[in-house]
Tab-separated table of C-alpha atoms in Angstrom:
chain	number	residue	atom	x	y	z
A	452	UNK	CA	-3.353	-12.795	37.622
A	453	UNK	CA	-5.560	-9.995	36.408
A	454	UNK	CA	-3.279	-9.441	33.441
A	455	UNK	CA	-3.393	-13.252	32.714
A	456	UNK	CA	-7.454	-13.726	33.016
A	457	UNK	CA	-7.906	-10.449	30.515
A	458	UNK	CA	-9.219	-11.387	26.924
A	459	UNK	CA	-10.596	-8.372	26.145
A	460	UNK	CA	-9.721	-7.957	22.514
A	461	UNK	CA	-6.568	-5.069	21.696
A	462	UNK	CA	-7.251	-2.046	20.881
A	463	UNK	CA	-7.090	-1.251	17.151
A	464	UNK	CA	-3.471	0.216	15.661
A	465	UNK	CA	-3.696	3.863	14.580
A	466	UNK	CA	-1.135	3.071	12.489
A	467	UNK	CA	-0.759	-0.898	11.306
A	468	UNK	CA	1.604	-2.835	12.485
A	469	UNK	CA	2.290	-0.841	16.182
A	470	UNK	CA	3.734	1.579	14.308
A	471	UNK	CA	1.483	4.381	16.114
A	472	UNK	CA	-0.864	2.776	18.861
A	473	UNK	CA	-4.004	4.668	20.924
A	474	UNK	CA	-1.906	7.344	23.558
A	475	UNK	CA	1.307	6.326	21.410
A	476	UNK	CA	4.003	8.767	20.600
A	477	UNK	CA	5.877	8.071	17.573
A	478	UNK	CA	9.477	10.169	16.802
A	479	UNK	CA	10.842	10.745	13.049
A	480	UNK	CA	14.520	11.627	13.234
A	481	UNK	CA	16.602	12.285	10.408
A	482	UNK	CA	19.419	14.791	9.432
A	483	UNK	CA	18.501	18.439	7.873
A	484	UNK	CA	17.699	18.202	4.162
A	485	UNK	CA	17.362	14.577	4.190
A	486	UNK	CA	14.123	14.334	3.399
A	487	UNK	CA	11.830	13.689	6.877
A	488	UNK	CA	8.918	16.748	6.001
A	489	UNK	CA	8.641	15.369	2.728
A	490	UNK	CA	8.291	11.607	3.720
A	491	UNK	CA	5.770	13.077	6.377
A	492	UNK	CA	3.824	14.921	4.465
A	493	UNK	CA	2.945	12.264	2.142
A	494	UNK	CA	2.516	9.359	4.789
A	495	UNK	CA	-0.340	11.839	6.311
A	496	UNK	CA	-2.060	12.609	2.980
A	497	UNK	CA	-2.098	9.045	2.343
A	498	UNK	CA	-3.619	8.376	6.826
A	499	UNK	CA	-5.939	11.113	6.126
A	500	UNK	CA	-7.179	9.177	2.852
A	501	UNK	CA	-6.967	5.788	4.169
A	502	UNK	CA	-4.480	4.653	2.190
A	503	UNK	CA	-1.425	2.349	2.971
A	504	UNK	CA	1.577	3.912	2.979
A	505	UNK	CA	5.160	1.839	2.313
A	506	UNK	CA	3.356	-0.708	4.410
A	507	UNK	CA	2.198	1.151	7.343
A	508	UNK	CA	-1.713	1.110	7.097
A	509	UNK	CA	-4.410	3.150	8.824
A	510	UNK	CA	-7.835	1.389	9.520
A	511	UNK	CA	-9.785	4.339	8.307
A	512	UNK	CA	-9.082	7.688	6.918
A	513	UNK	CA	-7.647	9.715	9.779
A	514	UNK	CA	-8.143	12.980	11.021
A	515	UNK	CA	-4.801	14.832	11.487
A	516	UNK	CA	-3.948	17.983	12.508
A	517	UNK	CA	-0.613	18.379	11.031
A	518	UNK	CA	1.297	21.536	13.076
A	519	UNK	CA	4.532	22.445	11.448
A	520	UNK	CA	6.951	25.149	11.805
A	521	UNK	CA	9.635	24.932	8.868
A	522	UNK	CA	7.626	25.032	5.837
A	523	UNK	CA	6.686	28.484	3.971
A	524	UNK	CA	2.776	28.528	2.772
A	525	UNK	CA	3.993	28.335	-0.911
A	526	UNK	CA	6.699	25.407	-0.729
A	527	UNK	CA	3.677	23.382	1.487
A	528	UNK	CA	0.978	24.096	-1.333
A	529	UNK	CA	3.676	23.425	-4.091
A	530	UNK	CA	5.068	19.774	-1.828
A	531	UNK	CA	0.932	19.256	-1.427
A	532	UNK	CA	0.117	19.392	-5.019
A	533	UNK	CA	3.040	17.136	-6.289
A	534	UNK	CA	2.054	14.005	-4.575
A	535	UNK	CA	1.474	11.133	-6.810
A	536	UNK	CA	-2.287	9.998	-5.990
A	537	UNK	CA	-5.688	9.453	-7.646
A	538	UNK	CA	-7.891	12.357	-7.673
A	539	UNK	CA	-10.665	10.178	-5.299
A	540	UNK	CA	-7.861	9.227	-2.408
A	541	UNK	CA	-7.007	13.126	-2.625
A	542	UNK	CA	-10.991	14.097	-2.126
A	543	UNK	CA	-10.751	11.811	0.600
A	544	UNK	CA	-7.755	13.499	2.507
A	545	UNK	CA	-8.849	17.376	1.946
A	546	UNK	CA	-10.579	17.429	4.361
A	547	UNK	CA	-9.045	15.323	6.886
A	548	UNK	CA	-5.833	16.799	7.080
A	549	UNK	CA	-5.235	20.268	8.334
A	550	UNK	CA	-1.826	21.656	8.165
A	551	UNK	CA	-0.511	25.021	9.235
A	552	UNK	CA	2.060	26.972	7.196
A	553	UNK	CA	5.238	28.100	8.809
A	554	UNK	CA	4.616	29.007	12.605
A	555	UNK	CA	6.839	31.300	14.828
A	556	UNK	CA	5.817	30.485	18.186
A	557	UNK	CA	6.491	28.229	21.769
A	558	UNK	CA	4.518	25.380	22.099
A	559	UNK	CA	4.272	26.970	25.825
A	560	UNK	CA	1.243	27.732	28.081
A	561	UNK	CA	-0.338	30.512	25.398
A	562	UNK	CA	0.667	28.631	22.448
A	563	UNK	CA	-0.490	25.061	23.480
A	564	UNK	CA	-3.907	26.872	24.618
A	565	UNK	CA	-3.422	28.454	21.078
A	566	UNK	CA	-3.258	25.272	19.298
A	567	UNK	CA	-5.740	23.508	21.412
A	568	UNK	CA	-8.280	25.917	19.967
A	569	UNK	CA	-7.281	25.320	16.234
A	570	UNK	CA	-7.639	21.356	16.542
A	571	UNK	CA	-11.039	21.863	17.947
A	572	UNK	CA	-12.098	24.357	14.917
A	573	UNK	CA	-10.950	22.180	12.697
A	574	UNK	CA	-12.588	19.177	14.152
A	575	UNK	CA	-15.720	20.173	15.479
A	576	UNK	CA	-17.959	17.042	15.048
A	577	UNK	CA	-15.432	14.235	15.832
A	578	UNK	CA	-12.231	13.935	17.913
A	579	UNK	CA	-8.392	14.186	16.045
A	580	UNK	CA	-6.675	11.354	15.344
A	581	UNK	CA	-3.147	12.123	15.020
A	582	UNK	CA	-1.515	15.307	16.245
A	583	UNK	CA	1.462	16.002	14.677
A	584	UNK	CA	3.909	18.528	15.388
A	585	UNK	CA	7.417	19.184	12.797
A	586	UNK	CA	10.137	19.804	14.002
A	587	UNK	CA	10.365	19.669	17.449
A	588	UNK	CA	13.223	22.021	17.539
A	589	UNK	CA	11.083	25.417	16.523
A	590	UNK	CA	8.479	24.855	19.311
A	591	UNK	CA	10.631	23.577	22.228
A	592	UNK	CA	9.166	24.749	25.638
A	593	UNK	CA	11.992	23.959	28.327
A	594	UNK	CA	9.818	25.341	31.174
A	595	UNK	CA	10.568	27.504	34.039
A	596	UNK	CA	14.364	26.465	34.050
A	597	UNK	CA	14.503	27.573	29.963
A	598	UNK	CA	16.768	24.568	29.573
A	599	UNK	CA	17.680	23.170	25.871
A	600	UNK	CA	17.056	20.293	24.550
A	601	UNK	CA	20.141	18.761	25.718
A	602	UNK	CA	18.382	18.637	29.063
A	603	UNK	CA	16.931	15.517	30.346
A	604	UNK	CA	14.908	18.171	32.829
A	605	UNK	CA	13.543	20.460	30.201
A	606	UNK	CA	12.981	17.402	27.488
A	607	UNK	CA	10.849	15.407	30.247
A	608	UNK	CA	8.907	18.612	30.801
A	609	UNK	CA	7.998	19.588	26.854
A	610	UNK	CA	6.929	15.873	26.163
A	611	UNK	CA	5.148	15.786	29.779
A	612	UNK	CA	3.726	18.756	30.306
A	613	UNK	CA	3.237	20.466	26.844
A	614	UNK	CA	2.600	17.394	24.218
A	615	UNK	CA	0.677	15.113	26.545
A	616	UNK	CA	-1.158	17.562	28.062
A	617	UNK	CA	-2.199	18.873	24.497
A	618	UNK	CA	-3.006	15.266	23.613
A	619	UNK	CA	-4.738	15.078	26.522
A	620	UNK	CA	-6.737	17.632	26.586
A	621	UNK	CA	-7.627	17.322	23.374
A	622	UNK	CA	-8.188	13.333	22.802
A	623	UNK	CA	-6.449	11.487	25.217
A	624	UNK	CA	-6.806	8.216	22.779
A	625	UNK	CA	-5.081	10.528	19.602
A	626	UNK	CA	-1.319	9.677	18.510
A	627	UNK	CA	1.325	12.030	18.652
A	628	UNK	CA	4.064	12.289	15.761
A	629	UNK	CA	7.348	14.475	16.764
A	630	UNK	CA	9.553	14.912	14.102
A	631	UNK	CA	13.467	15.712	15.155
A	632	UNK	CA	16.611	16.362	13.733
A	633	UNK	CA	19.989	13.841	14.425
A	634	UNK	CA	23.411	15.054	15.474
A	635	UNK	CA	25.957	14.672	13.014
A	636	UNK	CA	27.747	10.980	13.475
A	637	UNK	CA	30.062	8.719	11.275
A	638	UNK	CA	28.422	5.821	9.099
A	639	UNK	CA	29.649	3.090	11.468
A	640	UNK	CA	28.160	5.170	14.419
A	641	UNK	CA	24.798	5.077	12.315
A	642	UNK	CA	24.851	1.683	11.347
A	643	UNK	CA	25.555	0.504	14.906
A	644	UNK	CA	22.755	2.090	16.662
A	645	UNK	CA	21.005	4.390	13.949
A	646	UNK	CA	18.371	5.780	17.354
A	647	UNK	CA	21.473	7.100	19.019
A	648	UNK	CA	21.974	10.261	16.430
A	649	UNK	CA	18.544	11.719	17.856
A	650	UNK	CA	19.607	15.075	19.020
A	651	UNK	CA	19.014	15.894	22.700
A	652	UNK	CA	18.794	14.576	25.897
A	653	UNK	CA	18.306	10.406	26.314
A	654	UNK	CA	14.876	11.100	28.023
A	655	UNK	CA	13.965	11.078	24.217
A	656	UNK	CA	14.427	7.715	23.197
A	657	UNK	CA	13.017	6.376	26.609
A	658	UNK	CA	9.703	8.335	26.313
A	659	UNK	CA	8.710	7.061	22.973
A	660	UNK	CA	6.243	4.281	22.003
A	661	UNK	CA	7.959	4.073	18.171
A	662	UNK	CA	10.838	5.741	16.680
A	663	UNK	CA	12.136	6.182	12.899
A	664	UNK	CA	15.160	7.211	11.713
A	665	UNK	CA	15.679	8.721	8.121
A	666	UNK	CA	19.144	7.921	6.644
A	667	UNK	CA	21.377	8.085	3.529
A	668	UNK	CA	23.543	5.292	4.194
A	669	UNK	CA	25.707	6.194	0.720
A	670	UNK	CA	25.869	10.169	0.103
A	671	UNK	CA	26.230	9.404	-3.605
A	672	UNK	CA	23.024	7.404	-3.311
A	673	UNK	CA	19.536	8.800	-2.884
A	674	UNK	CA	18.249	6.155	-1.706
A	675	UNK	CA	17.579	6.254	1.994
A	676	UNK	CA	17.059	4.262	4.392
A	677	UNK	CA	14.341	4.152	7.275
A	678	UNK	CA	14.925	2.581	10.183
A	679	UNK	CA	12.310	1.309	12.923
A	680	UNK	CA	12.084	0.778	16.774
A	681	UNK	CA	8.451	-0.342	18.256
A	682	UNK	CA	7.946	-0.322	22.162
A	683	UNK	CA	4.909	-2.126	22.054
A	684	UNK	CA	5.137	-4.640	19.073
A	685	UNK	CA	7.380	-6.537	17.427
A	686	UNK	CA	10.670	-5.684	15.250
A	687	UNK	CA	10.507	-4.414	11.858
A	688	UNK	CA	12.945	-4.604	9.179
A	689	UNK	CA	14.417	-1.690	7.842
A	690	UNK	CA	13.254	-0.451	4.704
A	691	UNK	CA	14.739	1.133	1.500
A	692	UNK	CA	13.262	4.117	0.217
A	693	UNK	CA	13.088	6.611	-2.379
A	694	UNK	CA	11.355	9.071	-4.393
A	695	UNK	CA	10.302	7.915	-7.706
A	696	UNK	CA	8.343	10.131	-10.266
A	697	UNK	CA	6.737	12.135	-7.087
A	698	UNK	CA	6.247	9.309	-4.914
A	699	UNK	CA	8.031	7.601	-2.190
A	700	UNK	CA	8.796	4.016	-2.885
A	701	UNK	CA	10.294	0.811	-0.953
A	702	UNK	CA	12.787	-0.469	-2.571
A	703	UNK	CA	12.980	-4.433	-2.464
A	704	UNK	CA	16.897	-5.014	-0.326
A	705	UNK	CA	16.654	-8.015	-2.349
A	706	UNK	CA	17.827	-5.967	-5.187
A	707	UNK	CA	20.740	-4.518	-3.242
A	708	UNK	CA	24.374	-5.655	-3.646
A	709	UNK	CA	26.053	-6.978	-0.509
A	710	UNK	CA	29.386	-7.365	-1.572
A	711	UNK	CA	31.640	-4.640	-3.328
A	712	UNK	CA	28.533	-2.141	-3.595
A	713	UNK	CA	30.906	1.244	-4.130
A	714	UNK	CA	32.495	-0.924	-7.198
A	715	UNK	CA	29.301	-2.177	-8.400
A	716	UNK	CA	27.399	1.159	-8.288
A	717	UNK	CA	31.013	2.327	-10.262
A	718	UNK	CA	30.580	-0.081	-12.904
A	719	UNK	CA	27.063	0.632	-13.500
A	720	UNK	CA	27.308	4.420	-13.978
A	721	UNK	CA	30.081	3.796	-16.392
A	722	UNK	CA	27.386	1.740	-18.488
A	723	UNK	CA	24.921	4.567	-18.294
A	724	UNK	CA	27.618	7.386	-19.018
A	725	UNK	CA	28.369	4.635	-22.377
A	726	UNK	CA	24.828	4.667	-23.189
A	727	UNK	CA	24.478	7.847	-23.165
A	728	UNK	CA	27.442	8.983	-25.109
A	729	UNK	CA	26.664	6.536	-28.002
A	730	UNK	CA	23.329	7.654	-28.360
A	731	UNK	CA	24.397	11.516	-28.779
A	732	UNK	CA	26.915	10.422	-31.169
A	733	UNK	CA	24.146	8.791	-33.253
A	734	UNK	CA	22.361	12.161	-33.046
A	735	UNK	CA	25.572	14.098	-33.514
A	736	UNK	CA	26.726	12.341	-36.590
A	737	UNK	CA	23.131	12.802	-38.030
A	738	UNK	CA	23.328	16.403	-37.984
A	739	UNK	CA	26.224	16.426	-40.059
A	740	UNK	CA	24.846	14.209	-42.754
A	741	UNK	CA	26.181	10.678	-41.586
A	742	UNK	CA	23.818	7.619	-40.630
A	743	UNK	CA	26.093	3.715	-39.511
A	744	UNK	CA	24.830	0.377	-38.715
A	745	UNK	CA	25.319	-1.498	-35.754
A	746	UNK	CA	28.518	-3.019	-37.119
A	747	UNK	CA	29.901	0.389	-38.872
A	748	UNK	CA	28.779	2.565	-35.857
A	749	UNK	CA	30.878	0.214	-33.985
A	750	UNK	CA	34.081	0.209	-36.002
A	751	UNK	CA	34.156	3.526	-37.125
A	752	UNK	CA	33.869	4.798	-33.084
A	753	UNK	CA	36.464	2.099	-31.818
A	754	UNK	CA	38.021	3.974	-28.544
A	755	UNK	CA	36.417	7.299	-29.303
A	756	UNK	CA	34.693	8.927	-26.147
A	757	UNK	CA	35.638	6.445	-24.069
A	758	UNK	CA	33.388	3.724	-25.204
A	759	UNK	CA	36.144	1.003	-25.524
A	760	UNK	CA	36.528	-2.030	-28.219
A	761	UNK	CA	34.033	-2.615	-31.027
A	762	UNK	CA	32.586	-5.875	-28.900
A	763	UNK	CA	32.171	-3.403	-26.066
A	764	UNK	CA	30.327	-0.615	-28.386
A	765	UNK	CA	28.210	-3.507	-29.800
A	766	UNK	CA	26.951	-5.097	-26.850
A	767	UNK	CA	25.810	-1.603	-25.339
A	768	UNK	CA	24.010	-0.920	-28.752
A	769	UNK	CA	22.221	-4.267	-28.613
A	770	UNK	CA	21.166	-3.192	-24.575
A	771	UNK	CA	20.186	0.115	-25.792
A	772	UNK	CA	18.151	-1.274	-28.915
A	773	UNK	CA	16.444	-3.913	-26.505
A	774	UNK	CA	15.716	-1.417	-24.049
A	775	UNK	CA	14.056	1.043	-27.208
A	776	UNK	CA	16.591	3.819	-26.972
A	777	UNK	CA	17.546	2.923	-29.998
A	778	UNK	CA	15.780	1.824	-33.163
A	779	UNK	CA	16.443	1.217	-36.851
A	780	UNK	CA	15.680	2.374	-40.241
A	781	UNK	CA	15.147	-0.432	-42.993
A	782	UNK	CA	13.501	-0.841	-46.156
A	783	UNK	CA	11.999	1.806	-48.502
A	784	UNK	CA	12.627	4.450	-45.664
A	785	UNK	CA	16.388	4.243	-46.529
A	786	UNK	CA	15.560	5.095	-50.501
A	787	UNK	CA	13.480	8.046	-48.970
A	788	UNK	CA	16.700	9.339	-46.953
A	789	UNK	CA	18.892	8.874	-49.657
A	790	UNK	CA	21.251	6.362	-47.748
A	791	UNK	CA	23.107	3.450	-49.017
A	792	UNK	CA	21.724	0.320	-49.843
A	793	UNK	CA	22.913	-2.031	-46.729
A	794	UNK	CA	23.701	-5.427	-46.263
A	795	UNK	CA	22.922	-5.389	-42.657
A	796	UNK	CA	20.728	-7.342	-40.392
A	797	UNK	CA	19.532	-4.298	-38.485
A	798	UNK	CA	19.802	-1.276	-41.358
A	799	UNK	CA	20.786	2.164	-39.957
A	800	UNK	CA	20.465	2.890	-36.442
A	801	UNK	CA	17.925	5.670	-35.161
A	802	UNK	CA	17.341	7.641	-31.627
A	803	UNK	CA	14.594	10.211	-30.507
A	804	UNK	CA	14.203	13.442	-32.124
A	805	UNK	CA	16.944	12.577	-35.236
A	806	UNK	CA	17.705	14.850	-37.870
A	807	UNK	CA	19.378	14.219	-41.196
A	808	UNK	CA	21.705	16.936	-42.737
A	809	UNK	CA	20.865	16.607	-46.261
A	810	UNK	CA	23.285	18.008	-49.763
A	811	UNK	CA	19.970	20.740	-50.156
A	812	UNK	CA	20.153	24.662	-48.364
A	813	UNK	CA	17.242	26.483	-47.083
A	814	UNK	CA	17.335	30.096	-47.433
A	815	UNK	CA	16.282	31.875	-44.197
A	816	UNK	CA	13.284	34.100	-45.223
A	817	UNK	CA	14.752	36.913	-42.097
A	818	UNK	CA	18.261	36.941	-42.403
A	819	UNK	CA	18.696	35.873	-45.848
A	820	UNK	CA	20.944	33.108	-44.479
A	821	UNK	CA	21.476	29.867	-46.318
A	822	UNK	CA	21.314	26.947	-44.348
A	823	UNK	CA	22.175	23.327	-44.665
A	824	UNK	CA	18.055	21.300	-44.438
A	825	UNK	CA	17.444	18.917	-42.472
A	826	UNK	CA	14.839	16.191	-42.415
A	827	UNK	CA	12.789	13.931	-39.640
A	828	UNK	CA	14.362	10.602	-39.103
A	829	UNK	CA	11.919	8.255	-38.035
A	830	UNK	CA	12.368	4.606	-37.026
A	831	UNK	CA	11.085	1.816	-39.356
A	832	UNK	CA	11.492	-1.566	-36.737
A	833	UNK	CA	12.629	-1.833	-32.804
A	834	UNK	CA	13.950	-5.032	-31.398
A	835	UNK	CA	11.302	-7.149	-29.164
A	836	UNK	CA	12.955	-7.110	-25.837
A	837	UNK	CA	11.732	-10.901	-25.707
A	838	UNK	CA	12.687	-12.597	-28.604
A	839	UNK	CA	15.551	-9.371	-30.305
A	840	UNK	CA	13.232	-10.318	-33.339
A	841	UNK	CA	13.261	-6.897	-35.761
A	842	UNK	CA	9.351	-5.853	-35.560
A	843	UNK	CA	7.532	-3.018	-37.607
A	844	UNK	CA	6.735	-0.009	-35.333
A	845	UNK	CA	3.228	0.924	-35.267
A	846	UNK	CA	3.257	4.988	-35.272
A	847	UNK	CA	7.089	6.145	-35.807
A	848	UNK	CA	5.642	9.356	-34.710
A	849	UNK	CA	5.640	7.931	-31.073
A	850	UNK	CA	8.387	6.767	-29.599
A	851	UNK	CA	7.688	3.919	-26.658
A	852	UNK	CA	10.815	3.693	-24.464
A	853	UNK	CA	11.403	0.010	-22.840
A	854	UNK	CA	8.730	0.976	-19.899
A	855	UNK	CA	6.433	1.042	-22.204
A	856	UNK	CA	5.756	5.242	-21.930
A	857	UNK	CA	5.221	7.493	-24.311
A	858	UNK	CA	7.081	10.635	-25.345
């Protein structure tokens, strides 16, 4: 009845949605080399700055005191200074986030009195947030018994009487993040019940408030997948991740293939191996003196390298062309090449850093060599990925790829 009457309002998430709740603990598992510190350490930078973070979402910037004991000083800084943020979210986390370099110690009695002492120097004026200690492996405390951490005994006395009583002691309202290593299972094991790979004892997985499990469901893949269990909320979807440009992204599963994915994935690196064999030939053929159109390119490299029929070579030129890997060279810039007039649609076909082999020789001033010149071929037009209409480009002495960056 007491339970029923209360309308006191919830206490606020830690971590949005239950991920990490006031007095929660909250386990990362994943295999070694996977990626978990990695993940970690920029899902903290981004707590400590207030930022959300592939949808989990503090309330305010959090103060973390990040304890690890796998990461050299140098490889933290280096991991630290490639995360993808803007220099006022980074302001906001240096000083919220502490994080020790590489540790060789027990989180026993010395070393949790040890520890203890660090949080509180490096939060003097206001209590921690999130404790967080990687892996749990390197600091494992059995007790008395020294058992492993196969043992439901000495597992129930680390996360009793060494991380609570830390959290305890130190802010009994703080979150605790374990990170953990998984036991080596098949796929189908994985898929089943992803939570059961958690190395050690079962006392584990019945102890936490929230687990997460870091996976690579395909090895030839690198996209991994991270997969949730909440205690005191409800379910969450797994989610697709990655690391894009220096930044962990989700990936929308929308955009996944369900059926025949090994032949799919196949099928698409055999258009990107095409691609990019066409596009060095273009290069190639440059160098010694010879420039093709679409059409000529395409006949004169019929089942050469692997790239198939002419209708196959043309339609991964016109992909290429619409997605600006490769451009064209029309008009008075032919004259100023010394090419052939051409009849074509499209003129003579053009990729980054081209160079022309020309009927003049350079002498080398050094060696006295003589060597064949070369001149800069720049594009003229690009096809509008909207319309394939031929437009001018603006400065052919930047080229703008089909995200719109420039190189």
């Amino acid at each position: 009845g007491a339970l029923l009457d209360d309308q006191s309002p919830m206490p606020a998430d830690i971590i949005a949605p239950r991920v990490l709740t006031p007095g929660g603990m909250l386990v990362l598992g994943g295999a070694p080399k996977i990626g978990k510190s990695d993940l970690l350490i920029s899902w903290l930078v981004h707590m400590a700055a207030g930022v959300p973070f592939l949808g989990f979402a503090p309330p305010r910037p959090l103060r973390i005191f990040y304890l690890q004991a796998e990461i050299q000083y140098d490889y933290l800084r280096e991991r630290l200074q490639q995360i993808t943020l803007p220099p006022k979210l980074l302001a906001a986390a240096r000083d919220n986030l502490v994080a020790t370099p590489k540790l060789k110690m027990l989180l026993d009695v010395e070393g949790s009195v040890g520890v203890a002492h660090a949080i509180r120097a490096a939060f003097p004026d206001a209590p921690v947030d999130i404790i967080c200690i990687d892996p749990i492996r390197n600091l494992f405390d059995g007790g008395p018994d020294g058992g492993g951490e196969n043992d439901n005994g000495a597992m129930m006395f680390f996360l009793k009487d060494r991380v609570e009583v830390l959290r305890d002691h130190i802010n009994p309202d703080c979150g605790v993040i374990l990170v953990h290593h998984t036991k080596k299972l098949s796929k189908l094991q994985v898929k089943d019940d992803p939570f059961l790979a958690l190395s050690g004892a079962s006392a584990l997985r019945g102890f936490y408030t929230s687990g997460l499990i870091l996976h690579r469901p395909d090895e030839d893949n690198p996209q991994r997948k991270l997969e949730i269990e909440l205690r005191n909320g409800p379910a969450l979807a797994p989610k697709i991740v990655d690391k894009v440009k220096g930044e962990w992204t989700e990936i929308n599963p929308m955009n996944e293939r369900l059926v025949r994915a090994e032949v799919g994935a196949k099928h698409d690196a055999e258009r990107d191996r095409k691609g990019g064999v066409i596009v060095h030939m273009i290069s190639e053929q440059a160098e010694q003196g010879k420039m093709f159109t679409l059409s000529q390119f395409a006949a004169s490299f019929e089942n050469k390298g692997s790239l198939g029929g002419q209708t196959s070579i043309r339609d991964r030129l016109h992909v290429l062309a619409t997605k600006g890997y490769v451009k064209f060279v029309r008009g008075d810039q032919i004259r100023e090449l010394g090419l052939k007039r051409d009849r074509s649609k499209f003129g003579y076909l053009c990729v980054r850093d081209m160079r022309l082999r020309t009927d003049r020789e350079v002498v080398d001033d050094e060696t006295g060599e003589v060597c064949p010149a070369f001149i800069r071929v720049l594009p003229s037009d690009f096809m509008c990925p909207q319309s394939g209409a031929l437009l001018p480009v603006e400065n052919p002495e930047v080229w703008v790829d089909q995200d719109g960056c420039e190189a």
